[in-house]
CSV table of C-alpha atoms in Angstrom, one decimal:
chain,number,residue,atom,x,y,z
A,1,UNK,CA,7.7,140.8,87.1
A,2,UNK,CA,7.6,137.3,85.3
A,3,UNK,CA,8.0,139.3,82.2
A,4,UNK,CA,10.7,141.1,82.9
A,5,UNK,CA,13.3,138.4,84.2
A,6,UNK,CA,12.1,136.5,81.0
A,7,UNK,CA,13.4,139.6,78.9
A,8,UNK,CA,16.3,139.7,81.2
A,9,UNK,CA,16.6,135.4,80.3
A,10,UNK,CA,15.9,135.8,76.9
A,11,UNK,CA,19.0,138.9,76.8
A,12,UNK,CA,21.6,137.0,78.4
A,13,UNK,CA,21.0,133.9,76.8
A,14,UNK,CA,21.5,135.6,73.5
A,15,UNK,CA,24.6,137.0,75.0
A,16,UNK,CA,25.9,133.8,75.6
A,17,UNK,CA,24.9,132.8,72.4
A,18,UNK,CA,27.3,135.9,71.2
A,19,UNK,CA,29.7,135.1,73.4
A,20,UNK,CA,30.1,131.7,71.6
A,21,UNK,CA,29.8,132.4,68.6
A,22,UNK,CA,32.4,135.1,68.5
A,23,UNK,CA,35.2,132.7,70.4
A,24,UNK,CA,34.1,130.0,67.5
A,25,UNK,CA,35.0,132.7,65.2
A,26,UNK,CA,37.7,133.5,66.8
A,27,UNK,CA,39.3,130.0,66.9
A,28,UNK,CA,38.8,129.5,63.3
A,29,UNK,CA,40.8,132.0,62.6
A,30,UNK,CA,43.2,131.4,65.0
A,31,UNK,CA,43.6,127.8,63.6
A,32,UNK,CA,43.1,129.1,59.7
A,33,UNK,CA,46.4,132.0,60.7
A,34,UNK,CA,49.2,129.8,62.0
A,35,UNK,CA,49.7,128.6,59.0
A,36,UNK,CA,49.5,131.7,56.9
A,37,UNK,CA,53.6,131.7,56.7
A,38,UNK,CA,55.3,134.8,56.6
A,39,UNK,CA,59.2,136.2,56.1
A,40,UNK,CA,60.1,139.6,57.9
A,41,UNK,CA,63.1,140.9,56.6
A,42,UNK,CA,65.3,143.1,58.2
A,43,UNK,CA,68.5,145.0,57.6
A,44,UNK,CA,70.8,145.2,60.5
A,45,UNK,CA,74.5,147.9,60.1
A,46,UNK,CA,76.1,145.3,62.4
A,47,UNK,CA,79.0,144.4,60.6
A,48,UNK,CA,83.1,146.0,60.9
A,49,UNK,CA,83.4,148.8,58.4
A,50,UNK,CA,84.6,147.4,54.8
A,51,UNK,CA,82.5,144.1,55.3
A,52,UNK,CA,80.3,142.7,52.4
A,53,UNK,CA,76.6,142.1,53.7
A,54,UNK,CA,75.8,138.7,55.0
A,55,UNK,CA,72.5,136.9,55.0
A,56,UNK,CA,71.2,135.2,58.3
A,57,UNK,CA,67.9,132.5,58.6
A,58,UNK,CA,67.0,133.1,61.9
A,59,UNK,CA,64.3,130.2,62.4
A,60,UNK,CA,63.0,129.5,65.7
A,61,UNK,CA,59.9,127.8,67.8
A,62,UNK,CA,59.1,125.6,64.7
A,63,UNK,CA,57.1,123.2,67.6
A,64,UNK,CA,57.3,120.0,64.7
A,65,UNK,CA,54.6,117.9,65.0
A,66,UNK,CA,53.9,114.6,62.2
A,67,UNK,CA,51.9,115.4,59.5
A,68,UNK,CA,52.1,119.3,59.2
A,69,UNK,CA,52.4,119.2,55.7
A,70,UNK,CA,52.1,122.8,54.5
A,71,UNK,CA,54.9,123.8,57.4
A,72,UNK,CA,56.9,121.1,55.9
A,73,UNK,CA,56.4,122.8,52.3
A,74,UNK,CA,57.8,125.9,54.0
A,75,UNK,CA,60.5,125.2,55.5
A,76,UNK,CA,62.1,123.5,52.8
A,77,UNK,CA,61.1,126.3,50.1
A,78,UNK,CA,63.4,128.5,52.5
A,79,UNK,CA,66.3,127.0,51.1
A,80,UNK,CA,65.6,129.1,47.8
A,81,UNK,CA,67.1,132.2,50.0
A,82,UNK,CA,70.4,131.0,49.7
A,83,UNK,CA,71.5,132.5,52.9
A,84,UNK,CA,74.9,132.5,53.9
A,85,UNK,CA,74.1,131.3,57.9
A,86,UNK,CA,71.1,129.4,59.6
A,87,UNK,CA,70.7,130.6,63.1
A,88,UNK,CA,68.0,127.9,65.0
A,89,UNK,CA,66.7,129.4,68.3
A,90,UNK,CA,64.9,125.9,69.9
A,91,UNK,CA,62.0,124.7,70.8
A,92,UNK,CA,61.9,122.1,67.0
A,93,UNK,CA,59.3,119.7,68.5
A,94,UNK,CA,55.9,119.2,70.3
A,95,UNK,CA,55.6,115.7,69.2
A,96,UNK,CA,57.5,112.7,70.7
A,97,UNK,CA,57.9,111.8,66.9
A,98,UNK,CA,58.8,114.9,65.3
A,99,UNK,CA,62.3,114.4,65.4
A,100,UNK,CA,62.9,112.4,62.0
A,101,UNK,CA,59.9,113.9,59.9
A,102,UNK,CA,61.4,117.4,61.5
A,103,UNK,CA,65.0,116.6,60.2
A,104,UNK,CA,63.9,115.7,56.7
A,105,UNK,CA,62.2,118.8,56.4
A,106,UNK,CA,64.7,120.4,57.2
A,107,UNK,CA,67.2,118.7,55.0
A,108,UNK,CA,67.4,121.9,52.0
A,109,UNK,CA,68.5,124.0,54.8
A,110,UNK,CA,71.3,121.6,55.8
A,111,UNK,CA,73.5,122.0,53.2
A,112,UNK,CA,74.2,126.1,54.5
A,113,UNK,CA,76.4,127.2,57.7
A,114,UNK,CA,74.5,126.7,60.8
A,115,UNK,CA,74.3,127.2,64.6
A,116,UNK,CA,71.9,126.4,67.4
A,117,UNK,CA,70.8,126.0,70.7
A,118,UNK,CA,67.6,124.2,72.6
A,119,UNK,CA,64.6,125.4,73.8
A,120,UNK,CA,62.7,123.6,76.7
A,121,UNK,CA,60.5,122.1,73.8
A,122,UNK,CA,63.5,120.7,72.5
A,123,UNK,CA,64.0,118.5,75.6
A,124,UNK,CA,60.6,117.7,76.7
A,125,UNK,CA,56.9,117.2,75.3
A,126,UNK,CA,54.6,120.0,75.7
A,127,UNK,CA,51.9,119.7,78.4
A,128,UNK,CA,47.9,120.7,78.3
A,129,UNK,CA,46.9,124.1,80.1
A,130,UNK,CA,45.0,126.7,80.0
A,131,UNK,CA,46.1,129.4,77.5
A,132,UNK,CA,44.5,132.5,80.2
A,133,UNK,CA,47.5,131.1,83.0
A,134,UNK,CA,50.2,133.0,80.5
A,135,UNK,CA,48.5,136.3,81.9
A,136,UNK,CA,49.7,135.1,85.2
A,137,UNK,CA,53.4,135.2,84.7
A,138,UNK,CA,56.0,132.9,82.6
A,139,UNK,CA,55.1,129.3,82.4
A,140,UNK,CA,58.2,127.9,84.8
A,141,UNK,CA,57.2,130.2,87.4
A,142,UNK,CA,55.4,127.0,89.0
A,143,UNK,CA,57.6,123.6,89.2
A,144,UNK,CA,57.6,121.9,86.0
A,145,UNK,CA,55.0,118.1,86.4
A,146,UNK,CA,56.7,114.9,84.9
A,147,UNK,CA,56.7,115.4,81.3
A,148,UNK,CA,57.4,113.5,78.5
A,149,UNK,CA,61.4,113.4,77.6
A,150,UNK,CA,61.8,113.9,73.8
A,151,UNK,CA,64.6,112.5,71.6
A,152,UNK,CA,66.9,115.2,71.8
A,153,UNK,CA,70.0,113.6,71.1
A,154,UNK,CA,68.9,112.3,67.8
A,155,UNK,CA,67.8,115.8,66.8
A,156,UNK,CA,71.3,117.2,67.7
A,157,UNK,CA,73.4,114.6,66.1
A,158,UNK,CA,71.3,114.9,62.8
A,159,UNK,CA,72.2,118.8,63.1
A,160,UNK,CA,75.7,118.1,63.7
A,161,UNK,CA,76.5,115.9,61.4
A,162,UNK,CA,75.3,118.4,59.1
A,163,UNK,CA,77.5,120.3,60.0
A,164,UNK,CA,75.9,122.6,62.4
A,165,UNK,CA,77.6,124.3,65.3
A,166,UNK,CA,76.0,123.0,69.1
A,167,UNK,CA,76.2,126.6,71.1
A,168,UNK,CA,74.0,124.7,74.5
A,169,UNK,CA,76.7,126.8,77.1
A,170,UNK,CA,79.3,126.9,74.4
A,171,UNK,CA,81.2,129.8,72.6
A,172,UNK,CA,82.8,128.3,68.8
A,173,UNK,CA,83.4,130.1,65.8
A,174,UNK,CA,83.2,130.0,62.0
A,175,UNK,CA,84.3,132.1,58.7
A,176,UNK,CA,81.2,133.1,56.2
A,177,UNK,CA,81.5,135.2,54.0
A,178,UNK,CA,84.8,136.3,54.7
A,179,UNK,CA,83.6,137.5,58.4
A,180,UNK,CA,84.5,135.6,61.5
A,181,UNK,CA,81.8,135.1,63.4
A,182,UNK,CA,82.4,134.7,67.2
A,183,UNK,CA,79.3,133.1,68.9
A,184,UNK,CA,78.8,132.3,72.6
A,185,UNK,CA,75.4,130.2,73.4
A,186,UNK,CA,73.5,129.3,76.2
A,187,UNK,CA,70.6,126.4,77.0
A,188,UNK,CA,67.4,127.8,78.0
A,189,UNK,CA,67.6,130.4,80.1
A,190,UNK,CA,63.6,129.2,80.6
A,191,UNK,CA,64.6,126.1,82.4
A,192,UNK,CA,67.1,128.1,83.9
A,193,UNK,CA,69.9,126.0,82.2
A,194,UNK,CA,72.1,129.1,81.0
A,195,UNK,CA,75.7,128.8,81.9
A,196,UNK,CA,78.4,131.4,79.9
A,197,UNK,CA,80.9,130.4,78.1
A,198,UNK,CA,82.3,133.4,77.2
A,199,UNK,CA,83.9,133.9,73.5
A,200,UNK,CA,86.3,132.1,71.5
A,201,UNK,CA,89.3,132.8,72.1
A,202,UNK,CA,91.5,133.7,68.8
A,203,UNK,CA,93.7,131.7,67.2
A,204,UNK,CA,97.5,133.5,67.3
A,205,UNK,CA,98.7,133.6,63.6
A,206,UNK,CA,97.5,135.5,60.4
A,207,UNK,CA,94.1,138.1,60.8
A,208,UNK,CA,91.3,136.4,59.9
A,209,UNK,CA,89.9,139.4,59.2
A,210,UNK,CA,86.8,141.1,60.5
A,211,UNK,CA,84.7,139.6,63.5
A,212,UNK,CA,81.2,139.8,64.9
A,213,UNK,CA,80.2,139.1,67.9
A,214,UNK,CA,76.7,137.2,68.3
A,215,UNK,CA,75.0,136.3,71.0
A,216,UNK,CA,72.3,133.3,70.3
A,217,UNK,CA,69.6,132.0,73.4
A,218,UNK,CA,66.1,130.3,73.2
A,219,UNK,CA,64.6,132.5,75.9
A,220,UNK,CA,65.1,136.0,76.2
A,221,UNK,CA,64.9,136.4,79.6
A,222,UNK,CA,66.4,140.5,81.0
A,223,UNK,CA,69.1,138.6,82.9
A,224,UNK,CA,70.6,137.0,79.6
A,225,UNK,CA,70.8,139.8,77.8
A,226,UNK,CA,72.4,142.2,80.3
A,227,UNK,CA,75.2,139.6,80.8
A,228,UNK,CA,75.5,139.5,77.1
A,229,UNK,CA,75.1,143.1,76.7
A,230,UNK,CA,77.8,143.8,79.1
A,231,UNK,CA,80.2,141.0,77.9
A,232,UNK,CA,80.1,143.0,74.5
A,233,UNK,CA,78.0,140.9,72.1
A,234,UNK,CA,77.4,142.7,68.8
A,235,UNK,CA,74.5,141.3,67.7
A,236,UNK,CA,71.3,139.1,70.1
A,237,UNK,CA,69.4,136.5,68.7
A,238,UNK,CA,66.3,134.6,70.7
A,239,UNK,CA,63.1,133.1,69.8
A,240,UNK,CA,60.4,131.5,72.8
A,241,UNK,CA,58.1,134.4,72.8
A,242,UNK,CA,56.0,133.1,69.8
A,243,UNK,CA,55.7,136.8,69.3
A,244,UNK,CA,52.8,136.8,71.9
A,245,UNK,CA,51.2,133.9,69.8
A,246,UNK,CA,47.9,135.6,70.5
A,247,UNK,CA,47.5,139.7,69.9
A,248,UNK,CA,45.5,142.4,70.1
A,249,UNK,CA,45.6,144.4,66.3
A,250,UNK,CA,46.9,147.5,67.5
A,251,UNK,CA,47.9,146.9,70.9
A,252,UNK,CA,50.4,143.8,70.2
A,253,UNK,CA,51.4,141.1,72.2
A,254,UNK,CA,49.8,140.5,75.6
A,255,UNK,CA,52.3,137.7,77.0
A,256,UNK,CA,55.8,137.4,76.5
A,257,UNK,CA,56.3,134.0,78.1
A,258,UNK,CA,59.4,136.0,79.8
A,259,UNK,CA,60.3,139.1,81.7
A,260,UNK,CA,60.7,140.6,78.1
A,261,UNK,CA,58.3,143.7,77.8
A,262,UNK,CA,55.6,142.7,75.9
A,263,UNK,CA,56.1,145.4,72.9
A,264,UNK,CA,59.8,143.5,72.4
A,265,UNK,CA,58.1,140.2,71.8
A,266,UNK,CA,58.6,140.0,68.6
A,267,UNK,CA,60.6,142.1,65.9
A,268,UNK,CA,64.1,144.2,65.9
A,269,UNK,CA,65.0,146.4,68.5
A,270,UNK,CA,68.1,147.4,70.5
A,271,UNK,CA,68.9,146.1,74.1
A,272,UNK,CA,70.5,148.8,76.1
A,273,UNK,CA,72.2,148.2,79.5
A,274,UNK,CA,74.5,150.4,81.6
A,275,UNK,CA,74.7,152.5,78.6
A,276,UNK,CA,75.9,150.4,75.4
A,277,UNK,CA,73.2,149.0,72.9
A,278,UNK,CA,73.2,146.1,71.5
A,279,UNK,CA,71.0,145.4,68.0
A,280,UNK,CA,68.4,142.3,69.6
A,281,UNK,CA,66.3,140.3,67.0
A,282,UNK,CA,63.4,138.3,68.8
A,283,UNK,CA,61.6,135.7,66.4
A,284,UNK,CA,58.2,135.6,66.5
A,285,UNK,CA,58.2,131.8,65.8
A,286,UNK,CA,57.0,129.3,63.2
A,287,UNK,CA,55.0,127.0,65.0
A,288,UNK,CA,52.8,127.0,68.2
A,289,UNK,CA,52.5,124.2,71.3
A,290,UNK,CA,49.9,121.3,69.7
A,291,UNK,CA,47.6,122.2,72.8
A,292,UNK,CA,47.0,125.5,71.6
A,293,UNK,CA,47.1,125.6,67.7
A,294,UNK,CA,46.1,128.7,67.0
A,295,UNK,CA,47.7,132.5,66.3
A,296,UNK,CA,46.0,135.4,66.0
A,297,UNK,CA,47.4,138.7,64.5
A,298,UNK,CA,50.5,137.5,64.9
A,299,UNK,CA,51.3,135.7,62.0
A,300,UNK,CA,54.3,132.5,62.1
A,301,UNK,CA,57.1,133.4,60.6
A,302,UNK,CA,61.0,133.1,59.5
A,303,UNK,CA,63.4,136.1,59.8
A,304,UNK,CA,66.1,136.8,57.0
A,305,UNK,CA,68.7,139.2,58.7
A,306,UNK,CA,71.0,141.0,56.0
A,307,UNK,CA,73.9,142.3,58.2
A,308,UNK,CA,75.5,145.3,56.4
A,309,UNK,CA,79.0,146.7,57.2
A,310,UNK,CA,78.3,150.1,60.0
A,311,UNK,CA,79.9,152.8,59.3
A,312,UNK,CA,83.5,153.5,58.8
């Protein structure tokens, strides 16, 4: 008998051993991928017929925190796209001091067209938890503790004084590339901030030309996007999910963060409700919360949108 529950000692110590080793593995790989910056590119027919294409950045959960060099590197390189609009999704910090290194490296990306709205990580600091209570449901499904205010203001003055358009429960428009672009915004639906705006109203005199409706929230909570859906946006743009952050290869996400379905978490797919469709491009995020720096097979990344006339 003493032999026997020494095997049986001897076995699950080496399991534990296993057990260790692979979440040491895992980790390190984790923390080697969120950096491991990617660009998905996707083609959307979202345009009114005769319309030239039109080149979106759609950047989102870039979580800024001091001294993230290589994501600095990035971001700036992504001026080299030349897009023709910057679409920012929230949640830019995890750092109380992120907000001027964040701007500067932002700065290339400046110069273009640009709109955006806040994320809770925007507002306030991220907290410690443990990563296994995502399983449970969304994070704000509990009562928020005191947290850490961040300088938001700063963030979106240096934004609008570049020129960037502030959609937090807003709706303003702007002409690229000989398209008027309508777009109606919300503040996190996470924090449950989201107040509709509806969309610009337009300006009596000579056609502008050809519109598109877009639709641009942090969170993309199911209530959102019916209203959107139903108020007859043309195109959806949200970020928050980090694209599960963590994944399964094969299987995908197994969080959202949200009440989005987990296999939306990340990518381009279209929202139907009450039987219209609207396209709906969720980011899967640049960055991660600095309490939980890793991502595994689900890589950071930056979408460029080309939006292509539909058809006539």
């Amino acid at each position: 008998m003493g032999a026997a529950v020494a095997l049986a000692a001897r076995r699950a110590a080496l399991l534990a051993g296993l057990g260790l080793s692979a979440g040491a593995a895992a980790a390190a790989y984790g923390w080697w991928e969120k950096d491991q910056f990617t660009l998905r590119e996707e083609t959307v027919a979202a345009l009114p017929p005769g319309s030239g294409p039109l080149r979106v950045l759609h950047l989102s959960d870039i979580h800024f925190v001091p001294g993230q060099t290589a994501k600095v590197r990035w971001l700036a390189g992504l001026a080299d796209l030349e897009p023709d609009l910057v679409v920012n999704t929230g949640d830019n910090l995890s750092h109380p001091d992120a907000v001027l290194p964040l701007v500067t490296a932002l700065k290339p990306l400046l110069r273009f067209p640009g709109v955006f709205v806040p994320g809770s990580n925007d507002y306030y600091a991220p907290v410690a938890k443990n990563p296994a209570a995502y399983l449970l449901g969304p994070s704000n499904r509990k009562p928020l503790p005191r947290r850490i205010e961040l300088d938001w203001r700063s963030l979106f003055t240096a934004f609008g004084a570049a020129g960037w358009l502030d959609l937090t429960n807003r709706a303003q428009s702007m002409s690229v590339a000989g398209v008027r672009l309508d777009f109606s915004g919300v503040d996190d639906p996470h924090l449950r901030r989201e107040r509709y705006a509806g969309w610009p109203v337009p300006v009596p005199g000579p056609s502008e030309g050809p519109s598109l409706r877009v639709a641009v929230i942090h969170a993309p909570y199911q209530r959102v996007l019916d209203h959107f859906t139903d108020a007859g946006a043309e195109l959806i743009l949200a970020g928050h999910t980090h694209g599960g952050q963590i994944c399964l290869p094969g299987y995908g996400a197994l969080v959202s963060n949200c009440d989005l379905p987990t296999w939306r978490a990340k990518g381009l797919t279209l929202w139907e409700q009450d039987g219209r469709s609207v396209p709906l491009n969720v980011s899967g995020g640049i960055g991660t919360s600095r309490f939980a720096p890793v991502r595994i097979a689900c890589r950071p990344e930056a979408v460029l949108l080309t939006l292509t006339a539909r058809p006539a």
